[in-house]
Amino acid sequence: WDVKRLAASFAVDALSRNLGDKAARHLAGTAVQAYRRHMQELTRLDPLTSWRSRVDVADVLGGIPDEKLRSREMIRLRIATEAGHAGYPKLIEKVKGQWRIKEKPPLIFPLSGQRDNTHEIVARTAFESYKLSLPEERRILLDRYELADVAFKAVGVGSVGTFCAIGLFVTLDDQTLLLQLKEAQTSVLAPYAGPSVYRNQGQRVVVGQRIMQTVPDLFLGWTEDRGDDQHCYVRQLKDSRLALIGADLAEGALPYHATLCGVTLARAHARSGDPARIAGYIGTGMAFDNAIVSFAVAYAAQNLADWRLFLEAIKAGQIGVGDA
């Protein structure tokens, strides 16, 4: 499932850039081959070494073939990691001496100070209950911060219809921390793999991330089940400048990006499953690669055909489009 999604993503990207079917097949194959080869490498390590293996961002950027792109991304990484609470200059501001989350419609709306404070209460209560899911030492760390403001945050296409909020936490000496509260829904794999052993879907998401991530988020946790079937998990809000590094790789070094994604996915699967069994199943030949690539290319072609039909329907007036 994950490998199919990975390969299809690169095939779709290639066609969306008008790179052609050959490039789509090459990029999808690059990602799958990197996954297969790295899984084989992990089987040769003892379990502890395999578990501790990680992808270092600085090492990744140092391997970018293009010198100009490599230099620019190394500078961007240094700035982002040294920024501290200034890492979110576009999201927070001081109002009358107090830190507040900026209103940025249509993406971010403040919940504090609204006439109807229902959503503010829900967000604040959720952030408070989530602390119980943290290990004791991380709870002590978070207790050094106080929740100063909450805001609603618009979600991406894959999470439309779910609740998402930002919490701004501040220390006594004015250091800030932004946490994101996201609603967790039942896994799309549940109809095929069976229900999760965790009734709380937020807990399911967090446990999975803690297993697969070599350096998990310090503040990753879930909210207590209030009996309303709205389960949430909490994580640090991602620094948009770090996200831009991935976007730049996708833009300027697609084959390298495909290799990196394949390696990263292999490490995640090796932590959550048995790398020897996975490697044994996919083998050392090209049969697995070819099967996944064929799926990815067919998926990308269907995706492009659907997009063209969508545009034709808009042009014919069958689908209304509002002003952006």
PDB file of C-alpha atoms in Angstrom:
ATOM      1  CA  TRP A   1       0.000   0.000   0.000  1.00  0.00           C
ATOM      2  CA  ASP A   2       2.671   2.514   1.055  1.00  0.00           C
ATOM      3  CA  VAL A   3       5.058   1.552  -1.738  1.00  0.00           C
ATOM      4  CA  LYS A   4       2.267   1.821  -4.305  1.00  0.00           C
ATOM      5  CA  ARG A   5       1.372   5.282  -3.029  1.00  0.00           C
ATOM      6  CA  LEU A   6       5.014   6.353  -3.118  1.00  0.00           C
ATOM      7  CA  ALA A   7       5.594   5.155  -6.671  1.00  0.00           C
ATOM      8  CA  ALA A   8       2.280   6.557  -7.907  1.00  0.00           C
ATOM      9  CA  SER A   9       3.075   9.943  -6.362  1.00  0.00           C
ATOM     10  CA  PHE A  10       6.252  10.282  -8.417  1.00  0.00           C
ATOM     11  CA  ALA A  11       4.529   9.084 -11.584  1.00  0.00           C
ATOM     12  CA  VAL A  12       1.719  11.610 -11.083  1.00  0.00           C
ATOM     13  CA  ASP A  13       4.272  14.344 -10.406  1.00  0.00           C
ATOM     14  CA  ALA A  14       6.158  13.540 -13.597  1.00  0.00           C
ATOM     15  CA  LEU A  15       3.041  13.702 -15.774  1.00  0.00           C
ATOM     16  CA  SER A  16       1.838  16.885 -14.074  1.00  0.00           C
ATOM     17  CA  ARG A  17       5.147  18.498 -15.069  1.00  0.00           C
ATOM     18  CA  ASN A  18       4.734  17.255 -18.655  1.00  0.00           C
ATOM     19  CA  LEU A  19       7.888  15.162 -18.334  1.00  0.00           C
ATOM     20  CA  GLY A  20       6.287  12.248 -20.180  1.00  0.00           C
ATOM     21  CA  ASP A  21       5.611   8.562 -19.572  1.00  0.00           C
ATOM     22  CA  LYS A  22       9.287   7.599 -19.704  1.00  0.00           C
ATOM     23  CA  ALA A  23      10.157   9.992 -16.874  1.00  0.00           C
ATOM     24  CA  ALA A  24       7.133   8.830 -14.880  1.00  0.00           C
ATOM     25  CA  ARG A  25       8.265   5.225 -15.154  1.00  0.00           C
ATOM     26  CA  HIS A  26      11.873   6.137 -14.324  1.00  0.00           C
ATOM     27  CA  LEU A  27      11.015   8.142 -11.199  1.00  0.00           C
ATOM     28  CA  ALA A  28       8.591   5.531  -9.896  1.00  0.00           C
ATOM     29  CA  GLY A  29      11.189   2.832 -10.533  1.00  0.00           C
ATOM     30  CA  THR A  30      13.894   4.850  -8.788  1.00  0.00           C
ATOM     31  CA  ALA A  31      11.794   5.099  -5.623  1.00  0.00           C
ATOM     32  CA  VAL A  32      10.870   1.403  -5.612  1.00  0.00           C
ATOM     33  CA  GLN A  33      14.420   0.263  -6.346  1.00  0.00           C
ATOM     34  CA  ALA A  34      15.757   2.407  -3.491  1.00  0.00           C
ATOM     35  CA  TYR A  35      13.145   0.881  -1.184  1.00  0.00           C
ATOM     36  CA  ARG A  36      14.023  -2.703  -2.189  1.00  0.00           C
ATOM     37  CA  ARG A  37      17.786  -2.262  -1.999  1.00  0.00           C
ATOM     38  CA  HIS A  38      17.719  -0.488   1.352  1.00  0.00           C
ATOM     39  CA  MET A  39      15.439  -3.134   2.817  1.00  0.00           C
ATOM     40  CA  GLN A  40      18.005  -5.737   1.752  1.00  0.00           C
ATOM     41  CA  GLU A  41      20.754  -3.688   3.434  1.00  0.00           C
ATOM     42  CA  LEU A  42      18.793  -3.486   6.679  1.00  0.00           C
ATOM     43  CA  THR A  43      18.463  -7.279   6.835  1.00  0.00           C
ATOM     44  CA  ARG A  44      22.252  -7.517   7.129  1.00  0.00           C
ATOM     45  CA  LEU A  45      22.261  -5.412  10.300  1.00  0.00           C
ATOM     46  CA  ASP A  46      21.574  -6.674  13.792  1.00  0.00           C
ATOM     47  CA  PRO A  47      18.152  -5.575  15.137  1.00  0.00           C
ATOM     48  CA  LEU A  48      19.550  -2.839  17.401  1.00  0.00           C
ATOM     49  CA  THR A  49      21.686  -1.256  14.680  1.00  0.00           C
ATOM     50  CA  SER A  50      18.815  -1.443  12.209  1.00  0.00           C
ATOM     51  CA  TRP A  51      16.468   0.170  14.725  1.00  0.00           C
ATOM     52  CA  ARG A  52      18.886   3.020  15.404  1.00  0.00           C
ATOM     53  CA  SER A  53      19.626   3.769  11.756  1.00  0.00           C
ATOM     54  CA  ARG A  54      18.330   7.167  10.738  1.00  0.00           C
ATOM     55  CA  VAL A  55      18.199   9.660   7.915  1.00  0.00           C
ATOM     56  CA  ASP A  56      20.186  12.768   8.838  1.00  0.00           C
ATOM     57  CA  VAL A  57      18.909  15.895   7.088  1.00  0.00           C
ATOM     58  CA  ALA A  58      22.358  17.469   6.827  1.00  0.00           C
ATOM     59  CA  ASP A  59      23.758  14.299   5.249  1.00  0.00           C
ATOM     60  CA  VAL A  60      20.828  14.181   2.848  1.00  0.00           C
ATOM     61  CA  LEU A  61      21.353  17.762   1.731  1.00  0.00           C
ATOM     62  CA  GLY A  62      25.079  17.173   1.449  1.00  0.00           C
ATOM     63  CA  GLY A  63      24.372  14.490  -1.135  1.00  0.00           C
ATOM     64  CA  ILE A  64      22.372  16.702  -3.510  1.00  0.00           C
ATOM     65  CA  PRO A  65      24.084  16.456  -6.917  1.00  0.00           C
ATOM     66  CA  ASP A  66      23.461  20.079  -7.926  1.00  0.00           C
ATOM     67  CA  GLU A  67      25.997  22.318  -6.167  1.00  0.00           C
ATOM     68  CA  LYS A  68      23.859  25.485  -6.165  1.00  0.00           C
ATOM     69  CA  LEU A  69      20.794  23.663  -4.862  1.00  0.00           C
ATOM     70  CA  ARG A  70      22.915  21.891  -2.225  1.00  0.00           C
ATOM     71  CA  SER A  71      24.404  25.168  -0.972  1.00  0.00           C
ATOM     72  CA  ARG A  72      21.032  26.927  -0.837  1.00  0.00           C
ATOM     73  CA  GLU A  73      19.347  24.135   1.107  1.00  0.00           C
ATOM     74  CA  MET A  74      22.208  23.849   3.609  1.00  0.00           C
ATOM     75  CA  ILE A  75      21.832  27.570   4.344  1.00  0.00           C
ATOM     76  CA  ARG A  76      18.067  27.182   4.690  1.00  0.00           C
ATOM     77  CA  LEU A  77      18.518  24.275   7.109  1.00  0.00           C
ATOM     78  CA  ARG A  78      20.952  26.235   9.268  1.00  0.00           C
ATOM     79  CA  ILE A  79      18.629  29.234   9.465  1.00  0.00           C
ATOM     80  CA  ALA A  80      15.619  27.081  10.333  1.00  0.00           C
ATOM     81  CA  THR A  81      17.388  25.104  13.060  1.00  0.00           C
ATOM     82  CA  GLU A  82      18.907  28.204  14.661  1.00  0.00           C
ATOM     83  CA  ALA A  83      15.707  30.254  14.619  1.00  0.00           C
ATOM     84  CA  GLY A  84      14.241  29.107  17.954  1.00  0.00           C
ATOM     85  CA  HIS A  85      10.845  30.682  18.658  1.00  0.00           C
ATOM     86  CA  ALA A  86      11.496  33.031  15.755  1.00  0.00           C
ATOM     87  CA  GLY A  87      10.937  30.020  13.513  1.00  0.00           C
ATOM     88  CA  TYR A  88       7.286  31.019  13.141  1.00  0.00           C
ATOM     89  CA  PRO A  89       7.540  34.775  12.436  1.00  0.00           C
ATOM     90  CA  LYS A  90       4.558  34.692  10.101  1.00  0.00           C
ATOM     91  CA  LEU A  91       2.281  32.897  12.553  1.00  0.00           C
ATOM     92  CA  ILE A  92       2.714  34.704  15.867  1.00  0.00           C
ATOM     93  CA  GLU A  93       2.901  38.308  17.018  1.00  0.00           C
ATOM     94  CA  LYS A  94       2.862  40.347  20.200  1.00  0.00           C
ATOM     95  CA  VAL A  95      -0.360  42.202  20.980  1.00  0.00           C
ATOM     96  CA  LYS A  96      -0.265  44.539  23.985  1.00  0.00           C
ATOM     97  CA  GLY A  97       2.769  42.670  25.301  1.00  0.00           C
ATOM     98  CA  GLN A  98       1.213  39.199  24.897  1.00  0.00           C
ATOM     99  CA  TRP A  99       2.046  36.562  22.302  1.00  0.00           C
ATOM    100  CA  ARG A 100      -0.893  35.781  20.002  1.00  0.00           C
ATOM    101  CA  ILE A 101      -1.475  33.686  16.901  1.00  0.00           C
ATOM    102  CA  LYS A 102      -1.899  35.879  13.837  1.00  0.00           C
ATOM    103  CA  GLU A 103      -5.165  35.781  11.954  1.00  0.00           C
ATOM    104  CA  LYS A 104      -4.416  34.641   8.397  1.00  0.00           C
ATOM    105  CA  PRO A 105      -7.704  34.053   6.554  1.00  0.00           C
ATOM    106  CA  PRO A 106      -8.678  31.714   5.033  1.00  0.00           C
ATOM    107  CA  LEU A 107      -6.079  29.466   6.706  1.00  0.00           C
ATOM    108  CA  ILE A 108      -5.984  30.552  10.359  1.00  0.00           C
ATOM    109  CA  PHE A 109      -8.730  32.090  12.501  1.00  0.00           C
ATOM    110  CA  PRO A 110      -8.432  32.956  16.216  1.00  0.00           C
ATOM    111  CA  LEU A 111     -10.664  31.033  18.609  1.00  0.00           C
ATOM    112  CA  SER A 112      -9.931  33.213  21.629  1.00  0.00           C
ATOM    113  CA  GLY A 113     -12.253  36.143  22.234  1.00  0.00           C
ATOM    114  CA  GLN A 114     -15.069  34.926  19.986  1.00  0.00           C
ATOM    115  CA  ARG A 115     -18.705  35.442  20.997  1.00  0.00           C
ATOM    116  CA  ASP A 116     -19.289  31.705  20.688  1.00  0.00           C
ATOM    117  CA  ASN A 117     -16.393  30.173  22.634  1.00  0.00           C
ATOM    118  CA  THR A 118     -17.426  26.546  22.095  1.00  0.00           C
ATOM    119  CA  HIS A 119     -14.498  25.722  19.816  1.00  0.00           C
ATOM    120  CA  GLU A 120     -12.039  27.534  22.075  1.00  0.00           C
ATOM    121  CA  ILE A 121     -13.165  25.455  25.049  1.00  0.00           C
ATOM    122  CA  VAL A 122     -12.901  22.255  22.989  1.00  0.00           C
ATOM    123  CA  ALA A 123      -9.353  23.122  21.883  1.00  0.00           C
ATOM    124  CA  ARG A 124      -8.132  24.163  25.325  1.00  0.00           C
ATOM    125  CA  THR A 125      -9.666  21.088  26.956  1.00  0.00           C
ATOM    126  CA  ALA A 126      -8.087  18.831  24.337  1.00  0.00           C
ATOM    127  CA  PHE A 127      -4.624  20.339  24.803  1.00  0.00           C
ATOM    128  CA  GLU A 128      -4.942  19.861  28.558  1.00  0.00           C
ATOM    129  CA  SER A 129      -6.093  16.233  28.372  1.00  0.00           C
ATOM    130  CA  TYR A 130      -3.408  15.362  25.830  1.00  0.00           C
ATOM    131  CA  LYS A 131      -0.705  15.912  28.447  1.00  0.00           C
ATOM    132  CA  LEU A 132      -1.751  12.654  30.109  1.00  0.00           C
ATOM    133  CA  SER A 133      -0.543  10.704  27.062  1.00  0.00           C
ATOM    134  CA  LEU A 134       2.998  12.082  27.313  1.00  0.00           C
ATOM    135  CA  PRO A 135       5.799  10.253  29.117  1.00  0.00           C
ATOM    136  CA  GLU A 136       6.435  11.796  32.527  1.00  0.00           C
ATOM    137  CA  GLU A 137       9.671  13.559  31.550  1.00  0.00           C
ATOM    138  CA  ARG A 138       8.042  15.220  28.530  1.00  0.00           C
ATOM    139  CA  ARG A 139       5.036  16.250  30.579  1.00  0.00           C
ATOM    140  CA  ILE A 140       7.421  18.013  32.962  1.00  0.00           C
ATOM    141  CA  LEU A 141       8.956  19.817  29.985  1.00  0.00           C
ATOM    142  CA  LEU A 142       5.590  20.911  28.587  1.00  0.00           C
ATOM    143  CA  ASP A 143       4.465  22.125  32.014  1.00  0.00           C
ATOM    144  CA  ARG A 144       7.111  24.851  31.721  1.00  0.00           C
ATOM    145  CA  TYR A 145       4.901  26.378  29.039  1.00  0.00           C
ATOM    146  CA  GLU A 146       1.449  27.886  29.473  1.00  0.00           C
ATOM    147  CA  LEU A 147      -1.236  27.787  26.799  1.00  0.00           C
ATOM    148  CA  ALA A 148      -1.607  31.436  25.748  1.00  0.00           C
ATOM    149  CA  ASP A 149      -3.749  31.304  22.616  1.00  0.00           C
ATOM    150  CA  VAL A 150      -5.632  28.899  20.344  1.00  0.00           C
ATOM    151  CA  ALA A 151      -6.693  29.233  16.716  1.00  0.00           C
ATOM    152  CA  PHE A 152      -8.502  27.214  14.069  1.00  0.00           C
ATOM    153  CA  LYS A 153      -6.322  26.001  11.185  1.00  0.00           C
ATOM    154  CA  ALA A 154      -7.570  24.977   7.764  1.00  0.00           C
ATOM    155  CA  VAL A 155      -6.500  21.474   6.778  1.00  0.00           C
ATOM    156  CA  GLY A 156      -5.229  19.978   3.551  1.00  0.00           C
ATOM    157  CA  VAL A 157      -7.335  18.182   0.956  1.00  0.00           C
ATOM    158  CA  GLY A 158      -6.850  14.785   2.604  1.00  0.00           C
ATOM    159  CA  SER A 159      -8.250  16.017   5.929  1.00  0.00           C
ATOM    160  CA  VAL A 160     -11.220  18.104   4.772  1.00  0.00           C
ATOM    161  CA  GLY A 161     -14.060  18.010   7.293  1.00  0.00           C
ATOM    162  CA  THR A 162     -11.856  17.310  10.308  1.00  0.00           C
ATOM    163  CA  PHE A 163     -11.074  19.593  13.231  1.00  0.00           C
ATOM    164  CA  CYS A 164      -7.619  21.160  13.443  1.00  0.00           C
ATOM    165  CA  ALA A 165      -6.334  23.803  15.848  1.00  0.00           C
ATOM    166  CA  ILE A 166      -3.061  25.465  16.827  1.00  0.00           C
ATOM    167  CA  GLY A 167      -2.022  26.058  20.415  1.00  0.00           C
ATOM    168  CA  LEU A 168       0.530  28.749  21.281  1.00  0.00           C
ATOM    169  CA  PHE A 169       2.439  27.919  24.462  1.00  0.00           C
ATOM    170  CA  VAL A 170       4.677  30.480  26.187  1.00  0.00           C
ATOM    171  CA  THR A 171       7.219  30.228  29.029  1.00  0.00           C
ATOM    172  CA  LEU A 172       7.702  32.796  31.787  1.00  0.00           C
ATOM    173  CA  ASP A 173      10.767  34.128  29.966  1.00  0.00           C
ATOM    174  CA  ASP A 174       8.861  34.589  26.689  1.00  0.00           C
ATOM    175  CA  GLN A 175       9.924  31.462  24.779  1.00  0.00           C
ATOM    176  CA  THR A 176       7.223  30.107  22.485  1.00  0.00           C
ATOM    177  CA  LEU A 177       6.093  26.703  21.249  1.00  0.00           C
ATOM    178  CA  LEU A 178       3.410  25.936  18.664  1.00  0.00           C
ATOM    179  CA  LEU A 179       1.537  22.637  18.860  1.00  0.00           C
ATOM    180  CA  GLN A 180      -1.027  21.388  16.385  1.00  0.00           C
ATOM    181  CA  LEU A 181      -4.164  19.472  17.363  1.00  0.00           C
ATOM    182  CA  LYS A 182      -5.573  17.294  14.568  1.00  0.00           C
ATOM    183  CA  GLU A 183      -8.614  15.064  14.474  1.00  0.00           C
ATOM    184  CA  ALA A 184      -7.764  11.431  13.745  1.00  0.00           C
ATOM    185  CA  GLN A 185     -10.182   9.242  11.842  1.00  0.00           C
ATOM    186  CA  THR A 186     -10.408   5.503  11.347  1.00  0.00           C
ATOM    187  CA  SER A 187      -7.615   4.183   9.135  1.00  0.00           C
ATOM    188  CA  VAL A 188      -8.493   3.713   5.469  1.00  0.00           C
ATOM    189  CA  LEU A 189      -6.878   0.278   5.794  1.00  0.00           C
ATOM    190  CA  ALA A 190      -9.364  -0.864   8.452  1.00  0.00           C
ATOM    191  CA  PRO A 191     -11.857  -2.396   5.952  1.00  0.00           C
ATOM    192  CA  TYR A 192      -9.060  -4.585   4.583  1.00  0.00           C
ATOM    193  CA  ALA A 193      -6.738  -5.195   7.535  1.00  0.00           C
ATOM    194  CA  GLY A 194      -9.353  -5.163  10.301  1.00  0.00           C
ATOM    195  CA  PRO A 195      -9.947  -2.641  13.077  1.00  0.00           C
ATOM    196  CA  SER A 196      -7.043  -1.226  15.056  1.00  0.00           C
ATOM    197  CA  VAL A 197      -6.279  -2.603  18.504  1.00  0.00           C
ATOM    198  CA  TYR A 198      -6.563   1.009  19.667  1.00  0.00           C
ATOM    199  CA  ARG A 199     -10.097   2.312  19.975  1.00  0.00           C
ATOM    200  CA  ASN A 200      -8.762   5.868  20.285  1.00  0.00           C
ATOM    201  CA  GLN A 201      -7.739   6.783  16.736  1.00  0.00           C
ATOM    202  CA  GLY A 202      -5.431   9.503  18.007  1.00  0.00           C
ATOM    203  CA  GLN A 203      -3.544   6.904  20.005  1.00  0.00           C
ATOM    204  CA  ARG A 204      -3.375   4.682  16.911  1.00  0.00           C
ATOM    205  CA  VAL A 205      -1.740   7.473  14.899  1.00  0.00           C
ATOM    206  CA  VAL A 206       0.730   8.360  17.647  1.00  0.00           C
ATOM    207  CA  VAL A 207       1.804   4.783  18.370  1.00  0.00           C
ATOM    208  CA  GLY A 208       2.391   4.227  14.657  1.00  0.00           C
ATOM    209  CA  GLN A 209       4.484   7.381  14.322  1.00  0.00           C
ATOM    210  CA  ARG A 210       6.518   6.590  17.424  1.00  0.00           C
ATOM    211  CA  ILE A 211       7.347   3.184  15.986  1.00  0.00           C
ATOM    212  CA  MET A 212       8.254   4.337  12.491  1.00  0.00           C
ATOM    213  CA  GLN A 213      10.055   7.605  13.219  1.00  0.00           C
ATOM    214  CA  THR A 214      13.683   7.227  14.277  1.00  0.00           C
ATOM    215  CA  VAL A 215      13.528  10.639  15.980  1.00  0.00           C
ATOM    216  CA  PRO A 216       9.894  11.053  17.028  1.00  0.00           C
ATOM    217  CA  ASP A 217       8.400  14.403  17.935  1.00  0.00           C
ATOM    218  CA  LEU A 218       9.006  15.139  21.630  1.00  0.00           C
ATOM    219  CA  PHE A 219       5.461  16.396  22.053  1.00  0.00           C
ATOM    220  CA  LEU A 220       3.640  13.717  20.058  1.00  0.00           C
ATOM    221  CA  GLY A 221       0.575  12.552  21.981  1.00  0.00           C
ATOM    222  CA  TRP A 222      -3.180  12.030  21.851  1.00  0.00           C
ATOM    223  CA  THR A 223      -6.240  13.437  23.578  1.00  0.00           C
ATOM    224  CA  GLU A 224      -8.388  11.509  26.005  1.00  0.00           C
ATOM    225  CA  ASP A 225     -11.559   9.958  24.606  1.00  0.00           C
ATOM    226  CA  ARG A 226     -14.453  12.156  25.749  1.00  0.00           C
ATOM    227  CA  GLY A 227     -17.067   9.685  24.554  1.00  0.00           C
ATOM    228  CA  ASP A 228     -18.025  11.769  21.493  1.00  0.00           C
ATOM    229  CA  ASP A 229     -15.934   9.726  19.028  1.00  0.00           C
ATOM    230  CA  GLN A 230     -13.792  12.767  18.212  1.00  0.00           C
ATOM    231  CA  HIS A 231     -10.251  11.506  18.662  1.00  0.00           C
ATOM    232  CA  CYS A 232      -7.287  13.831  18.182  1.00  0.00           C
ATOM    233  CA  TYR A 233      -3.518  13.749  18.270  1.00  0.00           C
ATOM    234  CA  VAL A 234      -1.031  16.530  18.955  1.00  0.00           C
ATOM    235  CA  ARG A 235       2.358  17.260  17.436  1.00  0.00           C
ATOM    236  CA  GLN A 236       4.690  20.206  16.999  1.00  0.00           C
ATOM    237  CA  LEU A 237       3.616  22.488  14.177  1.00  0.00           C
ATOM    238  CA  LYS A 238       5.967  21.963  11.268  1.00  0.00           C
ATOM    239  CA  ASP A 239       8.275  24.830  10.370  1.00  0.00           C
ATOM    240  CA  SER A 240       7.261  25.865   6.858  1.00  0.00           C
ATOM    241  CA  ARG A 241      10.874  26.668   6.001  1.00  0.00           C
ATOM    242  CA  LEU A 242      11.878  23.055   6.571  1.00  0.00           C
ATOM    243  CA  ALA A 243       8.949  21.967   4.411  1.00  0.00           C
ATOM    244  CA  LEU A 244      10.342  24.152   1.639  1.00  0.00           C
ATOM    245  CA  ILE A 245      13.489  22.022   1.602  1.00  0.00           C
ATOM    246  CA  GLY A 246      11.449  19.011   0.546  1.00  0.00           C
ATOM    247  CA  ALA A 247       9.624  21.108  -2.027  1.00  0.00           C
ATOM    248  CA  ASP A 248      12.927  22.320  -3.467  1.00  0.00           C
ATOM    249  CA  LEU A 249      14.218  18.754  -3.719  1.00  0.00           C
ATOM    250  CA  ALA A 250      11.065  17.752  -5.551  1.00  0.00           C
ATOM    251  CA  GLU A 251      11.530  20.701  -7.892  1.00  0.00           C
ATOM    252  CA  GLY A 252      15.243  20.554  -8.575  1.00  0.00           C
ATOM    253  CA  ALA A 253      16.400  16.995  -7.892  1.00  0.00           C
ATOM    254  CA  LEU A 254      13.529  14.605  -8.574  1.00  0.00           C
ATOM    255  CA  PRO A 255      15.544  11.367  -8.975  1.00  0.00           C
ATOM    256  CA  TYR A 256      17.491  12.112  -5.785  1.00  0.00           C
ATOM    257  CA  HIS A 257      14.232  12.919  -4.006  1.00  0.00           C
ATOM    258  CA  ALA A 258      12.726   9.621  -5.197  1.00  0.00           C
ATOM    259  CA  THR A 259      15.718   7.687  -3.866  1.00  0.00           C
ATOM    260  CA  LEU A 260      15.550   9.457  -0.523  1.00  0.00           C
ATOM    261  CA  CYS A 261      11.831   8.723  -0.138  1.00  0.00           C
ATOM    262  CA  GLY A 262      12.335   5.058  -0.981  1.00  0.00           C
ATOM    263  CA  VAL A 263      15.110   4.720   1.606  1.00  0.00           C
ATOM    264  CA  THR A 264      13.092   6.528   4.270  1.00  0.00           C
ATOM    265  CA  LEU A 265      10.022   4.352   3.706  1.00  0.00           C
ATOM    266  CA  ALA A 266      12.145   1.197   3.897  1.00  0.00           C
ATOM    267  CA  ARG A 267      13.506   2.256   7.288  1.00  0.00           C
ATOM    268  CA  ALA A 268      10.007   2.970   8.576  1.00  0.00           C
ATOM    269  CA  HIS A 269       8.759  -0.444   7.436  1.00  0.00           C
ATOM    270  CA  ALA A 270      11.819  -2.168   8.892  1.00  0.00           C
ATOM    271  CA  ARG A 271      10.973  -0.667  12.290  1.00  0.00           C
ATOM    272  CA  SER A 272       7.287  -1.570  12.216  1.00  0.00           C
ATOM    273  CA  GLY A 273       7.730  -4.988  10.600  1.00  0.00           C
ATOM    274  CA  ASP A 274      10.310  -7.715  10.054  1.00  0.00           C
ATOM    275  CA  PRO A 275      12.831  -6.520   7.438  1.00  0.00           C
ATOM    276  CA  ALA A 276      13.939 -10.079   6.654  1.00  0.00           C
ATOM    277  CA  ARG A 277      10.390 -11.157   5.809  1.00  0.00           C
ATOM    278  CA  ILE A 278       9.767  -8.038   3.747  1.00  0.00           C
ATOM    279  CA  ALA A 279      13.050  -8.451   1.872  1.00  0.00           C
ATOM    280  CA  GLY A 280      12.309 -12.125   1.301  1.00  0.00           C
ATOM    281  CA  TYR A 281       8.903 -11.310  -0.143  1.00  0.00           C
ATOM    282  CA  ILE A 282      10.067  -8.627  -2.580  1.00  0.00           C
ATOM    283  CA  GLY A 283      13.217 -10.542  -3.563  1.00  0.00           C
ATOM    284  CA  THR A 284      16.374  -9.249  -5.215  1.00  0.00           C
ATOM    285  CA  GLY A 285      15.165  -9.226  -8.820  1.00  0.00           C
ATOM    286  CA  MET A 286      13.072  -6.726 -10.735  1.00  0.00           C
ATOM    287  CA  ALA A 287       9.703  -8.497 -10.534  1.00  0.00           C
ATOM    288  CA  PHE A 288       8.496  -6.456  -7.557  1.00  0.00           C
ATOM    289  CA  ASP A 289       9.795  -3.208  -9.044  1.00  0.00           C
ATOM    290  CA  ASN A 290       8.130  -3.837 -12.404  1.00  0.00           C
ATOM    291  CA  ALA A 291       4.776  -4.691 -10.836  1.00  0.00           C
ATOM    292  CA  ILE A 292       4.703  -1.568  -8.672  1.00  0.00           C
ATOM    293  CA  VAL A 293       5.906   0.681 -11.491  1.00  0.00           C
ATOM    294  CA  SER A 294       3.222  -0.662 -13.847  1.00  0.00           C
ATOM    295  CA  PHE A 295       0.596   0.149 -11.236  1.00  0.00           C
ATOM    296  CA  ALA A 296       2.064   3.619 -10.660  1.00  0.00           C
ATOM    297  CA  VAL A 297       2.149   4.533 -14.350  1.00  0.00           C
ATOM    298  CA  ALA A 298      -1.417   3.289 -14.885  1.00  0.00           C
ATOM    299  CA  TYR A 299      -2.550   5.246 -11.833  1.00  0.00           C
ATOM    300  CA  ALA A 300      -0.873   8.411 -13.085  1.00  0.00           C
ATOM    301  CA  ALA A 301      -2.457   8.029 -16.529  1.00  0.00           C
ATOM    302  CA  GLN A 302      -5.901   7.627 -14.967  1.00  0.00           C
ATOM    303  CA  ASN A 303      -5.265  10.610 -12.715  1.00  0.00           C
ATOM    304  CA  LEU A 304      -4.361  12.767 -15.726  1.00  0.00           C
ATOM    305  CA  ALA A 305      -7.419  11.581 -17.674  1.00  0.00           C
ATOM    306  CA  ASP A 306      -9.695  12.412 -14.733  1.00  0.00           C
ATOM    307  CA  TRP A 307      -8.146  15.870 -14.471  1.00  0.00           C
ATOM    308  CA  ARG A 308      -8.771  16.584 -18.146  1.00  0.00           C
ATOM    309  CA  LEU A 309     -12.401  15.465 -17.828  1.00  0.00           C
ATOM    310  CA  PHE A 310     -12.747  17.742 -14.827  1.00  0.00           C
ATOM    311  CA  LEU A 311     -11.455  20.731 -16.797  1.00  0.00           C
ATOM    312  CA  GLU A 312     -13.771  19.906 -19.704  1.00  0.00           C
ATOM    313  CA  ALA A 313     -16.747  19.751 -17.333  1.00  0.00           C
ATOM    314  CA  ILE A 314     -15.856  23.195 -15.973  1.00  0.00           C
ATOM    315  CA  LYS A 315     -15.501  24.594 -19.489  1.00  0.00           C
ATOM    316  CA  ALA A 316     -18.883  23.134 -20.461  1.00  0.00           C
ATOM    317  CA  GLY A 317     -20.543  24.669 -17.423  1.00  0.00           C
ATOM    318  CA  GLN A 318     -21.336  21.286 -15.872  1.00  0.00           C
ATOM    319  CA  ILE A 319     -19.336  22.178 -12.749  1.00  0.00           C
ATOM    320  CA  GLY A 320     -19.448  25.616 -11.181  1.00  0.00           C
ATOM    321  CA  VAL A 321     -16.219  27.241 -10.027  1.00  0.00           C
ATOM    322  CA  GLY A 322     -16.120  30.136  -7.572  1.00  0.00           C
ATOM    323  CA  ASP A 323     -13.571  32.914  -7.436  1.00  0.00           C
ATOM    324  CA  ALA A 324     -10.380  32.026  -5.527  1.00  0.00           C
TER     325      ALA A 324
END
